[in-house]
Short mmCIF file of C-alpha atoms in Angstrom, two decimals:
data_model
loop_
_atom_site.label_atom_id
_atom_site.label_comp_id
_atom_site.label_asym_id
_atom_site.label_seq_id
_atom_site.Cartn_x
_atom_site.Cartn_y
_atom_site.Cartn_z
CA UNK A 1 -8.58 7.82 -15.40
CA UNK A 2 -5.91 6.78 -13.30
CA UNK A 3 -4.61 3.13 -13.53
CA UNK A 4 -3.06 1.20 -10.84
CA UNK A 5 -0.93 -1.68 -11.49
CA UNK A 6 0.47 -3.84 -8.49
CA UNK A 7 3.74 -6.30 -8.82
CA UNK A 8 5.99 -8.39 -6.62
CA UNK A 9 4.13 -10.73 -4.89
CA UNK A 10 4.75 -13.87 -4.00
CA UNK A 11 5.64 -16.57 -1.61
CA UNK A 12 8.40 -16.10 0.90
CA UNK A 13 9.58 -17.66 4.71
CA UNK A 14 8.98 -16.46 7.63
CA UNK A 15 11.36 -14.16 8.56
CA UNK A 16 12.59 -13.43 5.02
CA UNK A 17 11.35 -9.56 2.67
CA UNK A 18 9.70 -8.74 -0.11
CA UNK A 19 9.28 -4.90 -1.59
CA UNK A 20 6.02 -5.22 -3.71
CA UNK A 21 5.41 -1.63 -6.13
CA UNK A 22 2.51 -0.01 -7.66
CA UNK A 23 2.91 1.70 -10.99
CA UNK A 24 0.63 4.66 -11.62
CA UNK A 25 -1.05 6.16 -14.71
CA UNK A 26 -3.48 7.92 -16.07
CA UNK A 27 -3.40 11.20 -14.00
CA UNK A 28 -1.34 13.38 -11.46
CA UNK A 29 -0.88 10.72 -8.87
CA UNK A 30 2.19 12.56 -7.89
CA UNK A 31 -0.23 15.17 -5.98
CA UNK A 32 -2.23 12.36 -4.21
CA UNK A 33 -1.30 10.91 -1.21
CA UNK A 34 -1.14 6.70 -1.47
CA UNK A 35 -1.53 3.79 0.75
CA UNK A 36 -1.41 -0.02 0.53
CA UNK A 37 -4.03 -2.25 1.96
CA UNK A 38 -4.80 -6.26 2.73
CA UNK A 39 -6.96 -8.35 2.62
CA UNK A 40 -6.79 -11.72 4.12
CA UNK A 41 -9.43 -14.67 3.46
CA UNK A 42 -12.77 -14.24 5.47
CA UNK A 43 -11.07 -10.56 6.55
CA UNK A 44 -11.92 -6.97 6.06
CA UNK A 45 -9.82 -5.05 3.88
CA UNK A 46 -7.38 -3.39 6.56
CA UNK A 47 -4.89 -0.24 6.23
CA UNK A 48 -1.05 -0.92 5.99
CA UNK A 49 0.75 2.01 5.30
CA UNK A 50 -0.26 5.21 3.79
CA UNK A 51 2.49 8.13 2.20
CA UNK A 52 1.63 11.88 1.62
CA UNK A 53 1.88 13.29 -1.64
CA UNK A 54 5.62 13.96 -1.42
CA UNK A 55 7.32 11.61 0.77
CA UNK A 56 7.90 13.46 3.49
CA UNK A 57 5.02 11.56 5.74
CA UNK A 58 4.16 8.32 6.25
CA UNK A 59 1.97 6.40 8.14
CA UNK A 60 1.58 2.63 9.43
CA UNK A 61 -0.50 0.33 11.00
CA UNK A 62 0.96 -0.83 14.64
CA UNK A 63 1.08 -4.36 13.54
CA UNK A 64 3.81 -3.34 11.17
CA UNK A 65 5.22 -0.57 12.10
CA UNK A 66 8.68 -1.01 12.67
CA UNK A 67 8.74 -4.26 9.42
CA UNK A 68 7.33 -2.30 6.60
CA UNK A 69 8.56 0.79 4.97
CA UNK A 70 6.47 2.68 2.07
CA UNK A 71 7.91 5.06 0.21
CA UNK A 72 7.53 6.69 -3.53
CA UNK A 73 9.74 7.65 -6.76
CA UNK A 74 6.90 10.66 -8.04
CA UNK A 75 9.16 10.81 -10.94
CA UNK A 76 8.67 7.30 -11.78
CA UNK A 77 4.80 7.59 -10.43
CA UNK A 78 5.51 4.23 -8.55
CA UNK A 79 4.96 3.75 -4.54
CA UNK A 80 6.83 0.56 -2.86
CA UNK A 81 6.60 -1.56 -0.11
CA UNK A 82 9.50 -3.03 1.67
CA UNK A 83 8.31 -6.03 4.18
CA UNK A 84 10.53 -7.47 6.33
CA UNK A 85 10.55 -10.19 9.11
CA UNK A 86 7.70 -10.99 7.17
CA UNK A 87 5.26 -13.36 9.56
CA UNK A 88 2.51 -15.90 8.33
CA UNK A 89 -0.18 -13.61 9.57
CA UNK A 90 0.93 -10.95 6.48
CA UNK A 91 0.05 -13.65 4.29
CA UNK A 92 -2.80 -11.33 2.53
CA UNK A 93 -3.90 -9.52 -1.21
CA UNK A 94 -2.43 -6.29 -1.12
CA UNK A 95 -4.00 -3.39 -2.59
CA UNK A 96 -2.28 -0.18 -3.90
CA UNK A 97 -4.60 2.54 -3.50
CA UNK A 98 -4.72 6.36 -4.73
CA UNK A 99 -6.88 9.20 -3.05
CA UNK A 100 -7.48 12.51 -4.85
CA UNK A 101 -8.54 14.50 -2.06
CA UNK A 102 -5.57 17.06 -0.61
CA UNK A 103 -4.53 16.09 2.59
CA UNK A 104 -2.71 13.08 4.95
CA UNK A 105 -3.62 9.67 3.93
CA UNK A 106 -6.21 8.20 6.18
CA UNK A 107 -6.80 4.67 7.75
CA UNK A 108 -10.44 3.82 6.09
CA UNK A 109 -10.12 2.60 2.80
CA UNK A 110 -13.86 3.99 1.74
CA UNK A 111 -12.00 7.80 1.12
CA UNK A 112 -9.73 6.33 -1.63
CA UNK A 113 -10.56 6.84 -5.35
CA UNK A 114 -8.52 4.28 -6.99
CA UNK A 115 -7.46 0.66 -6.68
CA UNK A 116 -5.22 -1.53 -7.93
CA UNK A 117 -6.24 -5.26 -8.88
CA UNK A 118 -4.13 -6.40 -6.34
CA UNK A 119 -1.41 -8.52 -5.59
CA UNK A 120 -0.93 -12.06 -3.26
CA UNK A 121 1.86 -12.33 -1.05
CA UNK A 122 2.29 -15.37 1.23
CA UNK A 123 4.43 -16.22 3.86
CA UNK A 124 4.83 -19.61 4.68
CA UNK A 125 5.61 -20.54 8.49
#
């Protein structure tokens, strides 16, 4: 069963980064291809940034493309997530999720198999 442990949050200015990680467990999470999603109060759950299974693709939502990086250590079996010019509307949960399935990471968070319990970042204006 693979495990999915979030860290890093927390609160931060406007303007100012965070990198929040996801340690993996449990099973060959190397081979699957990640993502992180939020969750803001009274707000669907809503894609952020998805990697492939090695690194070499990555994916982001347009409203932070450009601020956010992900990227992964497989030897470590932990995926990160550098924000920067952080803004108040990032304020959110942030998931770490896993999907087993071969193939690109995708936008809808119903195809992923594992979740992490999530962790709050803020960002105060």
């Amino acid at each position: 069963q693979v495990q999915l442990v979030e860290s890093g949050g927390g609160l931060v200015q406007a303007g100012g980064s965070l990198r929040i990680s996801c340690a993996a467990s449990g099973g060959t999470v190397s081979r699957y291809a990640m993502a992180w999603f939020r969750q803001a109060p009274g707000k669907e759950r809503e894609f952020v940034a998805g990697i492939n299974w090695s690194g070499g693709a990555t994916y982001y939502a347009d409203s932070v493309k450009g601020r956010f990086t992900i990227s992964r250590d497989n030897a470590e079996n932990t995926v990160y997530l550098q924000m920067s010019s952080l803004k108040p509307e990032d304020t959110a949960v942030y998931y770490c999720t896993a999907r087993q399935q071969w193939g690109p990471p995708g936008r809808g968070w119903r195809e992923y198999d594992y979740w992490g319990q999530g962790t709050h970042v803020t960002v105060s204006s």
